[in-house]
Short mmCIF file of C-alpha atoms in Angstrom, two decimals:
data_model
loop_
_atom_site.label_atom_id
_atom_site.label_comp_id
_atom_site.label_asym_id
_atom_site.label_seq_id
_atom_site.Cartn_x
_atom_site.Cartn_y
_atom_site.Cartn_z
CA MET A 1 -27.24 31.96 11.22
CA LYS A 2 -25.16 28.85 12.23
CA PHE A 3 -21.55 28.28 11.60
CA ASN A 4 -20.03 24.61 11.45
CA ASN A 5 -16.89 25.69 13.35
CA LYS A 6 -15.15 28.62 14.85
CA LEU A 7 -12.80 28.88 11.97
CA GLN A 8 -15.67 29.58 9.51
CA LEU A 9 -17.02 32.30 11.76
CA LEU A 10 -13.48 33.95 11.90
CA LEU A 11 -13.16 33.70 8.12
CA THR A 12 -16.47 35.25 7.62
CA LEU A 13 -15.72 38.13 9.92
CA LEU A 14 -12.58 38.64 8.02
CA SER A 15 -14.11 38.49 4.52
CA ILE A 16 -13.88 41.35 2.30
CA SER A 17 -15.52 42.46 -0.97
CA THR A 18 -13.18 42.65 -3.98
CA PRO A 19 -14.05 43.49 -7.52
CA ILE A 20 -13.50 40.16 -9.34
CA ASN A 21 -14.68 40.87 -12.83
CA THR A 22 -14.51 43.31 -15.52
CA LYS A 23 -17.70 45.22 -16.34
CA SER A 24 -18.69 43.28 -19.41
CA PHE A 25 -17.18 39.94 -18.83
CA LYS A 26 -17.26 37.43 -16.06
CA ILE A 27 -13.78 35.85 -15.53
CA GLU A 28 -14.79 33.17 -13.00
CA GLU A 29 -14.97 29.77 -14.54
CA ALA A 30 -14.33 31.23 -17.99
CA THR A 31 -12.95 28.74 -20.50
CA ILE A 32 -9.98 29.73 -22.86
CA LYS A 33 -12.36 29.87 -25.76
CA GLN A 34 -14.57 32.25 -23.86
CA ILE A 35 -11.59 34.35 -22.86
CA GLN A 36 -10.12 34.51 -26.34
CA THR A 37 -13.71 35.74 -27.51
CA ALA A 38 -13.59 38.49 -25.02
CA PHE A 39 -10.09 39.55 -25.88
CA THR A 40 -11.41 39.67 -29.63
CA GLU A 41 -14.47 41.84 -28.65
CA HIS A 42 -12.46 44.07 -26.45
CA LYS A 43 -14.29 43.05 -23.43
CA LEU A 44 -11.12 41.91 -21.69
CA THR A 45 -7.22 42.23 -21.80
CA SER A 46 -4.60 39.91 -20.65
CA THR A 47 -3.42 42.48 -18.26
CA GLN A 48 -6.86 42.54 -16.73
CA LEU A 49 -7.04 38.88 -16.53
CA LEU A 50 -3.70 38.66 -14.95
CA ASN A 51 -4.72 41.31 -12.36
CA PHE A 52 -7.88 39.40 -11.61
CA TYR A 53 -5.90 36.24 -10.95
CA THR A 54 -3.33 38.12 -8.78
CA GLY A 55 -6.08 39.53 -6.75
CA GLN A 56 -7.58 36.05 -6.17
CA ILE A 57 -4.18 34.63 -5.09
CA LYS A 58 -3.80 37.61 -2.70
CA SER A 59 -6.99 36.88 -1.17
CA LEU A 60 -7.01 33.17 -1.15
CA ASN A 61 -3.42 32.03 -0.92
CA PRO A 62 -2.89 32.75 2.82
CA ILE A 63 -5.24 29.87 3.46
CA LEU A 64 -5.17 27.64 0.50
CA ARG A 65 -1.27 27.88 0.17
CA SER A 66 -1.46 26.44 -3.42
CA VAL A 67 0.87 29.10 -5.26
CA ILE A 68 4.58 29.23 -4.07
CA GLU A 69 5.64 32.33 -6.03
CA LEU A 70 4.51 34.69 -8.65
CA ASN A 71 6.44 35.70 -11.74
CA PRO A 72 7.80 39.16 -11.62
CA ASP A 73 7.83 39.34 -15.46
CA ALA A 74 4.07 38.19 -15.85
CA GLN A 75 2.85 41.73 -16.19
CA PHE A 76 5.28 42.42 -18.92
CA GLN A 77 4.20 39.19 -20.64
CA ALA A 78 0.58 40.03 -20.37
CA GLU A 79 1.06 43.58 -21.64
CA LYS A 80 3.17 42.16 -24.65
CA ALA A 81 0.17 39.90 -25.49
CA ASP A 82 -2.13 42.90 -25.40
CA GLU A 83 0.09 44.83 -27.87
CA GLU A 84 0.67 41.88 -30.08
CA ARG A 85 -3.22 41.45 -30.41
CA ARG A 86 -3.74 45.26 -31.12
CA ASN A 87 -1.31 44.72 -33.97
CA GLY A 88 -3.26 41.83 -35.45
CA LYS A 89 -0.88 39.11 -34.13
CA CYS A 90 -2.38 36.02 -32.66
CA LEU A 91 -0.20 32.95 -31.54
CA GLY A 92 -3.14 30.64 -30.85
CA GLU A 93 -5.59 29.68 -28.11
CA LEU A 94 -3.00 30.29 -25.32
CA HIS A 95 -1.88 33.72 -26.45
CA GLY A 96 -2.21 35.85 -23.38
CA ILE A 97 -3.55 33.18 -20.97
CA PRO A 98 -2.10 32.88 -17.55
CA VAL A 99 -0.60 29.61 -16.73
CA LEU A 100 0.64 28.22 -13.46
CA LEU A 101 3.52 25.76 -13.43
CA LYS A 102 4.34 23.04 -10.88
CA ASP A 103 7.33 24.12 -8.91
CA THR A 104 9.44 21.26 -10.69
CA ILE A 105 9.19 22.67 -14.15
CA ALA A 106 12.04 24.82 -14.63
CA THR A 107 11.99 28.42 -15.95
CA LYS A 108 15.01 30.48 -17.03
CA ASP A 109 13.79 33.73 -15.27
CA ARG A 110 13.63 35.21 -11.89
CA MET A 111 11.71 32.51 -10.24
CA ASN A 112 12.83 29.42 -8.46
CA THR A 113 12.35 25.79 -9.30
CA SER A 114 12.52 24.17 -6.12
CA ALA A 115 10.21 21.14 -5.71
CA GLY A 116 8.87 23.00 -2.70
CA SER A 117 12.06 22.47 -0.86
CA TYR A 118 14.38 25.29 0.60
CA ALA A 119 17.32 23.16 -0.69
CA LEU A 120 16.83 24.45 -4.16
CA VAL A 121 16.00 28.12 -3.44
CA GLY A 122 18.35 30.22 -5.26
CA ALA A 123 19.25 27.48 -7.93
CA VAL A 124 19.54 28.86 -11.59
CA ALA A 125 18.42 26.80 -14.43
CA PRO A 126 20.35 26.74 -17.64
CA ARG A 127 17.29 27.03 -19.72
CA ASP A 128 13.58 26.91 -19.85
CA ALA A 129 11.97 23.33 -19.58
CA GLY A 130 10.95 22.06 -22.97
CA VAL A 131 7.10 22.47 -22.23
CA VAL A 132 7.88 26.05 -21.03
CA GLU A 133 9.54 26.88 -24.26
CA LYS A 134 6.56 25.79 -26.12
CA LEU A 135 4.16 27.70 -23.92
CA ARG A 136 6.30 30.87 -24.49
CA GLU A 137 6.29 30.23 -28.20
CA GLY A 138 2.28 29.99 -27.94
CA GLY A 139 2.16 33.36 -26.24
CA ALA A 140 1.12 32.06 -22.66
CA VAL A 141 1.74 34.30 -19.74
CA ILE A 142 3.80 32.39 -17.27
CA MET A 143 2.10 33.44 -14.14
CA GLY A 144 4.01 31.72 -11.34
CA LYS A 145 4.86 28.45 -9.65
CA SER A 146 2.25 26.25 -7.88
CA SER A 147 2.86 24.26 -4.66
CA LEU A 148 3.19 20.50 -4.36
CA SER A 149 3.77 17.57 -2.03
CA GLU A 150 7.62 18.45 -1.51
CA TRP A 151 9.86 16.46 -3.85
CA TYR A 152 6.72 14.78 -5.26
CA LYS A 153 6.29 13.21 -1.79
CA PHE A 154 9.34 11.05 -2.65
CA ARG A 155 11.31 12.47 0.32
CA SER A 156 9.24 10.03 2.48
CA LEU A 157 6.53 8.06 0.78
CA SER A 158 5.02 7.36 4.09
CA GLY A 159 5.69 10.58 5.87
CA VAL A 160 5.24 13.72 3.81
CA PRO A 161 1.59 14.69 3.73
CA ASN A 162 -0.28 15.32 0.57
CA GLY A 163 -0.02 19.00 -0.35
CA TRP A 164 2.67 19.83 2.03
CA CYS A 165 6.09 21.50 1.09
CA ALA A 166 8.50 23.30 3.41
CA ARG A 167 8.19 26.69 1.35
CA THR A 168 4.46 27.06 1.70
CA GLY A 169 3.33 24.70 4.37
CA GLN A 170 0.20 22.58 3.98
CA GLY A 171 -1.73 23.04 0.78
CA VAL A 172 -5.56 22.95 1.50
CA CYS A 173 -8.10 21.15 -0.49
CA ILE A 174 -10.66 23.96 -1.62
CA GLU A 175 -13.39 22.20 0.13
CA CYS A 176 -11.79 22.77 3.47
CA PHE A 177 -12.63 26.51 3.38
CA SER A 178 -15.58 26.70 1.05
CA PHE A 179 -19.11 27.37 2.16
CA MET A 180 -22.41 28.85 0.79
CA GLU A 181 -24.92 31.34 2.06
CA ASN A 182 -26.62 28.80 4.05
CA MET A 183 -23.42 27.71 5.61
CA GLN A 184 -23.48 24.23 4.05
CA ASN A 185 -20.14 23.24 2.61
CA PRO A 186 -20.44 22.52 -1.05
CA TYR A 187 -17.47 20.15 -0.66
CA TYR A 188 -16.20 17.95 2.18
CA SER A 189 -14.63 19.98 5.05
CA ALA A 190 -11.97 17.35 5.78
CA GLY A 191 -10.93 16.73 2.27
CA ASP A 192 -7.45 15.57 1.37
CA PRO A 193 -6.02 17.56 -1.62
CA CYS A 194 -4.05 14.66 -2.77
CA GLY A 195 -0.64 14.93 -4.48
CA SER A 196 1.73 15.76 -5.73
CA SER A 197 0.40 18.35 -8.08
CA SER A 198 -1.91 19.63 -5.43
CA GLY A 199 -1.15 23.31 -5.94
CA SER A 200 -1.88 23.03 -9.50
CA ALA A 201 -5.30 21.50 -9.01
CA ILE A 202 -6.26 23.80 -6.05
CA SER A 203 -5.32 26.90 -7.95
CA VAL A 204 -7.31 26.02 -11.10
CA ALA A 205 -10.31 24.95 -8.99
CA ALA A 206 -10.51 28.12 -6.89
CA ASN A 207 -10.12 30.48 -10.06
CA MET A 208 -6.77 31.72 -9.17
CA VAL A 209 -5.43 30.98 -12.72
CA SER A 210 -6.82 29.96 -16.15
CA VAL A 211 -4.96 26.54 -16.57
CA SER A 212 -1.96 24.89 -14.92
CA LEU A 213 0.63 22.24 -15.71
CA GLY A 214 1.40 19.22 -13.29
CA THR A 215 3.48 16.20 -13.60
CA GLU A 216 2.76 12.53 -12.91
CA THR A 217 4.80 9.49 -12.20
CA HIS A 218 2.19 7.73 -10.09
CA SER A 219 -1.19 9.54 -9.53
CA SER A 220 0.14 13.10 -9.29
CA ILE A 221 -2.07 14.58 -11.91
CA ILE A 222 -5.17 12.19 -11.70
CA CYS A 223 -5.59 12.16 -8.10
CA PRO A 224 -5.39 15.91 -7.09
CA SER A 225 -7.72 16.72 -10.05
CA ASP A 226 -10.18 14.02 -8.88
CA HIS A 227 -10.04 15.34 -5.31
CA ASN A 228 -10.55 19.07 -6.27
CA SER A 229 -13.11 18.80 -9.03
CA VAL A 230 -11.04 19.72 -12.04
CA VAL A 231 -9.92 17.98 -15.12
CA GLY A 232 -6.51 16.22 -15.11
CA PHE A 233 -4.96 14.86 -18.30
CA LYS A 234 -2.13 12.36 -17.98
CA PRO A 235 -0.60 11.98 -21.50
CA THR A 236 1.26 8.92 -22.77
CA VAL A 237 4.89 8.93 -21.42
CA GLY A 238 6.99 10.85 -23.90
CA LEU A 239 4.11 12.83 -25.59
CA THR A 240 5.33 15.88 -23.66
CA SER A 241 9.07 16.64 -22.90
CA ARG A 242 10.39 16.11 -19.39
CA ALA A 243 13.59 18.05 -20.34
CA GLY A 244 14.14 20.68 -17.54
CA VAL A 245 11.69 19.02 -15.13
CA ILE A 246 13.02 17.79 -11.78
CA PRO A 247 12.65 13.93 -12.31
CA VAL A 248 11.39 11.17 -10.28
CA MET A 249 11.53 8.27 -12.57
CA PRO A 250 12.16 9.07 -16.26
CA SER A 251 10.77 5.81 -17.62
CA LEU A 252 7.45 6.86 -16.18
CA ASP A 253 7.45 10.62 -15.68
CA THR A 254 5.14 12.82 -17.79
CA VAL A 255 3.80 16.42 -17.98
CA GLY A 256 0.11 17.21 -18.43
CA PRO A 257 -2.67 19.81 -18.12
CA ILE A 258 -4.93 20.48 -14.97
CA THR A 259 -7.96 22.69 -15.97
CA ARG A 260 -11.57 23.28 -15.25
CA THR A 261 -12.72 21.79 -18.71
CA VAL A 262 -11.69 19.18 -21.20
CA SER A 263 -11.41 21.77 -23.92
CA ASP A 264 -8.96 23.77 -21.89
CA ALA A 265 -6.91 20.74 -21.21
CA VAL A 266 -6.90 19.89 -24.99
CA TYR A 267 -5.82 23.37 -25.96
CA LEU A 268 -2.93 23.19 -23.43
CA LEU A 269 -2.03 19.76 -24.55
CA ASP A 270 -1.94 20.85 -28.20
CA VAL A 271 0.72 23.45 -27.23
CA ILE A 272 3.03 21.36 -25.11
CA VAL A 273 3.24 18.16 -27.18
CA GLY A 274 5.90 17.21 -29.48
CA TYR A 275 9.57 16.22 -30.08
CA ASP A 276 12.33 17.67 -27.97
CA PRO A 277 15.93 16.94 -28.81
CA ARG A 278 16.73 17.07 -24.94
CA ASP A 279 14.35 14.46 -24.34
CA HIS A 280 15.08 12.57 -27.46
CA GLU A 281 14.30 8.87 -26.95
CA ALA A 282 10.87 9.33 -25.20
CA THR A 283 9.65 12.18 -27.45
CA ALA A 284 10.87 10.62 -30.59
CA GLU A 285 8.88 7.39 -29.81
CA ALA A 286 5.72 9.20 -28.82
CA ALA A 287 5.67 11.78 -31.66
CA LYS A 288 4.19 9.14 -34.08
CA PHE A 289 0.96 9.46 -31.86
CA ILE A 290 0.44 13.12 -32.43
CA PRO A 291 -2.32 13.62 -34.98
CA VAL A 292 -2.09 15.91 -37.95
CA GLY A 293 -4.09 18.91 -37.11
CA GLY A 294 -3.68 18.46 -33.18
CA TYR A 295 -5.94 17.26 -30.71
CA LYS A 296 -8.68 20.02 -30.54
CA GLN A 297 -10.43 18.38 -33.61
CA PHE A 298 -11.50 15.54 -31.28
CA LEU A 299 -13.71 17.78 -29.05
CA ASN A 300 -16.80 15.98 -30.31
CA PRO A 301 -20.13 16.50 -28.43
CA ASN A 302 -21.10 12.93 -29.80
CA GLY A 303 -17.84 11.29 -29.15
CA LEU A 304 -19.26 8.41 -26.93
CA LYS A 305 -21.37 7.07 -29.92
CA GLY A 306 -20.05 3.75 -31.00
CA LYS A 307 -17.42 3.54 -28.34
CA ARG A 308 -16.79 0.25 -26.49
CA LEU A 309 -16.13 1.07 -22.81
CA GLY A 310 -14.72 -1.56 -20.21
CA ILE A 311 -15.71 -1.56 -16.55
CA VAL A 312 -13.44 -3.06 -14.02
CA ARG A 313 -15.01 -3.04 -10.70
CA ASN A 314 -12.49 -4.97 -8.62
CA PRO A 315 -10.61 -3.47 -6.83
CA PHE A 316 -11.44 0.10 -7.92
CA MET A 317 -14.96 0.23 -6.50
CA ASN A 318 -14.32 -1.80 -3.36
CA LEU A 319 -13.54 0.96 -1.00
CA LEU A 320 -15.97 3.54 -2.40
CA ASN A 321 -18.87 4.85 -0.45
CA GLU A 322 -22.52 4.07 -1.50
CA SER A 323 -23.22 7.55 -2.78
CA ILE A 324 -20.22 7.44 -5.30
CA VAL A 325 -21.23 3.77 -6.34
CA SER A 326 -24.72 5.07 -7.01
CA ALA A 327 -23.65 7.99 -9.03
CA PHE A 328 -21.20 5.77 -11.01
CA GLU A 329 -24.01 3.36 -12.01
CA HIS A 330 -26.12 6.45 -13.09
CA HIS A 331 -23.26 7.56 -15.32
CA LEU A 332 -22.93 4.17 -16.78
CA ASN A 333 -26.52 4.33 -17.91
CA LEU A 334 -25.78 7.66 -19.28
CA LEU A 335 -22.90 6.44 -21.33
CA ARG A 336 -25.31 3.71 -22.76
CA LYS A 337 -27.77 6.35 -23.64
CA LYS A 338 -25.19 8.32 -25.44
CA GLY A 339 -24.45 5.33 -27.68
CA ALA A 340 -21.68 3.68 -26.06
CA THR A 341 -21.40 -0.18 -25.43
CA VAL A 342 -20.56 -0.74 -21.89
CA VAL A 343 -18.79 -4.10 -21.24
CA ASP A 344 -19.12 -4.69 -17.46
CA ASN A 345 -17.54 -6.78 -14.85
CA LEU A 346 -14.16 -7.21 -16.50
CA GLU A 347 -11.08 -8.16 -14.61
CA ILE A 348 -7.34 -7.23 -15.05
CA HIS A 349 -5.02 -10.14 -14.80
CA ASN A 350 -2.71 -9.81 -11.71
CA ILE A 351 -4.49 -6.68 -10.70
CA ASN A 352 -3.42 -7.05 -6.96
CA GLN A 353 0.19 -7.21 -7.95
CA ILE A 354 -0.23 -4.22 -10.32
CA ILE A 355 -1.55 -1.96 -7.71
CA SER A 356 1.26 -2.64 -5.15
CA PRO A 357 4.31 -0.65 -6.14
CA LYS A 358 6.58 -3.02 -4.10
CA GLN A 359 5.08 -6.17 -5.92
CA SER A 360 4.92 -4.78 -9.47
CA GLY A 361 8.67 -3.81 -9.62
CA GLU A 362 7.78 -0.06 -9.76
CA PHE A 363 9.28 0.76 -6.18
CA THR A 364 12.49 -0.96 -7.00
CA LEU A 365 13.11 0.80 -10.23
CA MET A 366 11.90 4.11 -8.76
CA MET A 367 14.51 4.05 -5.99
CA ALA A 368 17.38 3.50 -8.45
CA GLU A 369 16.16 5.83 -11.33
CA PHE A 370 15.49 8.77 -8.83
CA LYS A 371 19.03 9.01 -7.64
CA LEU A 372 20.57 8.92 -11.10
CA ALA A 373 18.18 11.23 -12.72
CA LEU A 374 18.25 13.84 -9.95
CA ASN A 375 21.91 13.93 -9.83
CA ASP A 376 22.05 14.58 -13.52
CA TYR A 377 19.48 17.33 -13.26
CA LEU A 378 21.33 18.98 -10.38
CA LYS A 379 24.83 18.85 -11.96
CA GLU A 380 23.35 20.86 -15.04
CA LEU A 381 22.10 23.80 -12.98
CA ILE A 382 24.27 26.94 -13.43
CA THR A 383 24.27 27.65 -9.73
CA SER A 384 22.81 25.52 -6.93
CA PRO A 385 23.04 25.07 -3.14
CA VAL A 386 23.01 21.33 -3.78
CA ARG A 387 24.51 19.13 -6.65
CA SER A 388 23.34 15.74 -5.65
CA LEU A 389 20.78 13.69 -3.82
CA ALA A 390 23.48 13.27 -0.88
CA ASP A 391 23.58 16.97 -0.71
CA VAL A 392 19.92 17.35 -0.49
CA ILE A 393 19.88 14.72 2.36
CA ALA A 394 22.67 16.74 4.09
CA PHE A 395 20.73 19.94 3.69
CA ASN A 396 17.75 18.51 5.32
CA GLN A 397 19.60 17.13 8.15
CA ASN A 398 21.25 20.49 8.68
CA ASN A 399 17.96 22.50 8.45
CA PRO A 400 15.61 20.01 10.37
CA GLU A 401 13.24 22.73 11.55
CA ILE A 402 12.32 24.48 8.26
CA GLU A 403 12.17 21.05 6.38
CA LYS A 404 10.32 19.39 9.24
CA ILE A 405 12.58 16.35 9.15
CA LYS A 406 11.60 15.19 12.67
CA GLU A 407 7.99 15.28 11.68
CA TYR A 408 8.10 13.79 8.15
CA GLY A 409 11.57 12.25 7.68
CA GLN A 410 13.44 11.48 4.46
CA ASP A 411 13.57 7.71 4.46
CA SER A 412 12.90 7.28 0.77
CA PHE A 413 15.68 9.61 -0.12
CA ILE A 414 18.05 7.68 2.33
CA MET A 415 16.94 4.48 0.66
CA SER A 416 17.44 5.88 -3.01
CA GLU A 417 20.85 7.12 -2.09
CA LYS A 418 21.95 3.70 -1.17
CA THR A 419 21.27 2.37 -4.64
CA ASN A 420 24.03 1.72 -7.24
CA GLY A 421 22.46 2.32 -10.68
CA ILE A 422 20.36 0.00 -12.84
CA GLY A 423 21.62 -3.53 -12.09
CA SER A 424 20.09 -6.87 -12.57
CA LYS A 425 17.49 -6.28 -9.79
CA GLU A 426 16.26 -3.24 -11.47
CA LYS A 427 16.18 -4.77 -14.94
CA LYS A 428 14.18 -7.56 -13.66
CA ALA A 429 11.76 -5.01 -12.23
CA LYS A 430 11.52 -3.18 -15.50
CA GLU A 431 10.76 -6.47 -17.35
CA LEU A 432 8.08 -7.39 -14.60
CA MET A 433 6.26 -4.10 -15.18
CA LYS A 434 6.32 -4.64 -18.88
CA ARG A 435 4.88 -7.99 -18.49
CA LEU A 436 2.22 -7.14 -16.05
CA SER A 437 1.14 -4.44 -18.30
CA ARG A 438 1.17 -6.63 -21.36
CA ASP A 439 -0.84 -9.48 -19.91
CA GLY A 440 -3.01 -7.10 -17.68
CA PHE A 441 -4.32 -3.91 -19.08
CA GLU A 442 -3.25 -4.31 -22.67
CA LYS A 443 -4.68 -7.91 -22.85
CA LEU A 444 -8.00 -6.55 -21.30
CA MET A 445 -8.19 -3.77 -23.90
CA MET A 446 -7.42 -5.93 -26.99
CA GLU A 447 -9.41 -9.03 -26.13
CA ASN A 448 -12.43 -6.93 -25.47
CA SER A 449 -11.81 -4.41 -28.34
CA LEU A 450 -12.24 -1.71 -25.96
CA ASP A 451 -11.68 2.03 -26.61
CA ALA A 452 -11.24 2.95 -23.06
CA MET A 453 -11.46 1.64 -19.44
CA VAL A 454 -13.77 3.57 -17.23
CA THR A 455 -13.23 3.73 -13.39
CA PRO A 456 -14.46 6.03 -10.62
CA GLY A 457 -12.07 7.99 -8.49
CA SER A 458 -8.36 7.66 -8.90
CA GLY A 459 -7.71 4.09 -7.99
CA VAL A 460 -6.55 3.21 -11.51
CA VAL A 461 -3.26 5.17 -11.37
CA SER A 462 -1.19 2.17 -10.63
CA VAL A 463 -2.26 0.54 -13.98
CA LEU A 464 -1.53 3.74 -15.93
CA ALA A 465 1.84 4.29 -14.13
CA ILE A 466 3.69 1.00 -14.80
CA GLY A 467 2.67 1.02 -18.45
CA GLY A 468 3.09 4.70 -19.16
CA TYR A 469 -0.63 4.78 -20.39
CA PRO A 470 -2.77 7.90 -20.71
CA GLY A 471 -5.81 8.82 -18.69
CA ILE A 472 -8.08 11.74 -18.14
CA THR A 473 -10.25 12.34 -15.05
CA VAL A 474 -13.43 14.38 -15.46
CA PRO A 475 -15.57 15.80 -12.56
CA ALA A 476 -18.39 13.35 -12.09
CA GLY A 477 -20.07 14.54 -8.84
CA TYR A 478 -19.76 14.79 -5.01
CA ASP A 479 -20.37 12.07 -2.38
CA GLY A 480 -22.62 12.27 0.57
CA ASN A 481 -20.28 14.45 2.52
CA GLY A 482 -19.79 16.76 -0.43
CA MET A 483 -16.29 15.50 -1.34
CA PRO A 484 -15.62 15.75 -5.22
CA PHE A 485 -14.99 12.61 -7.17
CA GLY A 486 -14.17 12.16 -10.92
CA ILE A 487 -14.49 9.37 -13.54
CA CYS A 488 -11.22 8.44 -15.23
CA PHE A 489 -11.14 7.39 -18.81
CA SER A 490 -7.93 5.52 -19.60
CA GLY A 491 -6.56 3.80 -22.76
CA LEU A 492 -3.49 2.29 -24.46
CA LYS A 493 -0.50 4.44 -25.52
CA GLY A 494 -1.25 7.05 -28.08
CA THR A 495 -5.16 6.90 -27.66
CA GLU A 496 -5.41 10.58 -26.53
CA PRO A 497 -7.70 11.29 -29.57
CA THR A 498 -10.38 8.64 -28.47
CA LEU A 499 -10.07 9.61 -24.78
CA ILE A 500 -10.70 13.20 -25.54
CA GLU A 501 -13.89 12.32 -27.69
CA ILE A 502 -15.13 10.09 -24.72
CA ALA A 503 -14.27 12.57 -21.95
CA TYR A 504 -15.59 15.63 -23.78
CA ASP A 505 -18.83 14.09 -24.55
CA PHE A 506 -19.20 12.88 -20.93
CA GLU A 507 -18.45 16.24 -19.58
CA GLN A 508 -20.75 18.27 -21.95
CA THR A 509 -23.59 15.76 -21.13
CA THR A 510 -23.22 15.69 -17.24
CA MET A 511 -21.73 19.20 -16.54
CA ALA A 512 -21.23 17.71 -13.18
CA ARG A 513 -18.46 20.28 -11.96
CA ARG A 514 -19.71 23.10 -9.75
CA PRO A 515 -17.41 25.81 -8.64
CA PRO A 516 -16.66 26.22 -4.89
CA PHE A 517 -18.31 29.21 -3.20
CA LEU A 518 -15.22 31.01 -1.90
CA LYS A 519 -15.19 34.12 0.22
CA THR A 520 -12.02 36.17 -0.21
CA TYR A 521 -9.90 36.75 3.00
CA GLN A 522 -7.36 39.29 3.87
CA LEU A 523 -5.11 37.97 6.68
CA THR A 524 -2.07 39.50 8.17
CA ARG A 525 0.60 38.25 6.07
CA ASP A 526 1.14 36.17 2.91
CA PRO A 527 4.73 35.16 1.77
CA LEU A 528 4.00 36.20 -1.79
CA PHE A 529 2.92 39.72 -0.89
CA GLY A 530 4.52 40.56 2.51
CA SER A 531 2.23 42.44 4.78
CA ILE A 532 -1.25 43.16 3.36
#
């Protein structure tokens, strides 16, 4: 038996056997619908489900580093859900389902909300984030906080690695430690987990939780989902509340699901959308898009029939390897066979300017908005070690070792701190982004009567970012090295129902995702559990 490297040999020697399923129901890869059926048939309880995921985290987190902390109240919540079901009470599809939250989504409980930084450890939020309130109302079990690229990588856009934060260290793409019985990696051993919602994507992919929430300003849901073979759903900006979420750029920030299936993403989306008075302007504007009866009615296995899909090859396919290009062409033929009209070789006006944050105006506006929004967020905390961006910069300077300032820097923080609000430069940047979106993506969609644009990988994120548009990435295969890639379906604001129909039909037809073959490892110490 051959091993690819010494690390694989070590991990195999350390592997242990742990019971991972109940006797009558296999939890791994189970969908929300399957789990709810198991609840109804008394094959599974929320407590058993939570214990399974806790075991997975205990075994895998020392390596994957995708979970920052577990909720000490999660056991009580699971037991409460079990009792409610015994008494005939059902709160919906998420009742009793464990959910991980990106560590920028505030909870009013015993957990931290820290953006992965030690600067916010011990801070106390005044209330749950808006999306967390909705999750609790829906009976979800708030299991814990997932890791991320610290401060959304905004501390230093060129320095902080994808998936790294001070509190957990480097999050690892699941493919980096996955291997099958024949010792061939199912995924690429040098894979980048992408960011910033890396922990949410890794945890879902590795069956450490049922579903998770991420956030996106520019690529942070789509990219890690693409890289870890899971579904990532970036909603229209304002469809989900950002209240109580550590901000980056309020004009572009959004909260969305990261799951293993399209249906799970839709069930989660149904719970978290809606108006929030604490995020009034954005959620009031987007509320008009929410369909009567919710989004699950659009889980249509024939959703591709009659759809017009636009293909923009330049520049999204320019840097892809041959295996991905070949797979993408195969999927285009599949879309046609399923009844879609594929309009190929389209171009987005000024695309090179759009995909450059510094040329599109996005970078300029982000620098100013971040300082203003973060200062407002920090001032509302009940207690906090820091109360402003200037305080965070000082904390990092005073704690250079734990925050790795020498290695990764904080140049973006310093640049943002030097801004002075929204002036003429920032207003011009905002108008430029609107014009580029109107004359680019919107014009493309309307002139060609498209239902969605279809692109491989995550290269489309800049287009979606500057216009606040929705997109959903679905696992589509693995390149020649075994690295996962997805196909992203994107549309104009409020077109989530159409995107769901398209993505669900594509997923059900291809069933391209395969779970990683993960051994469980018991190392000497894990920060979540102490000595083990």
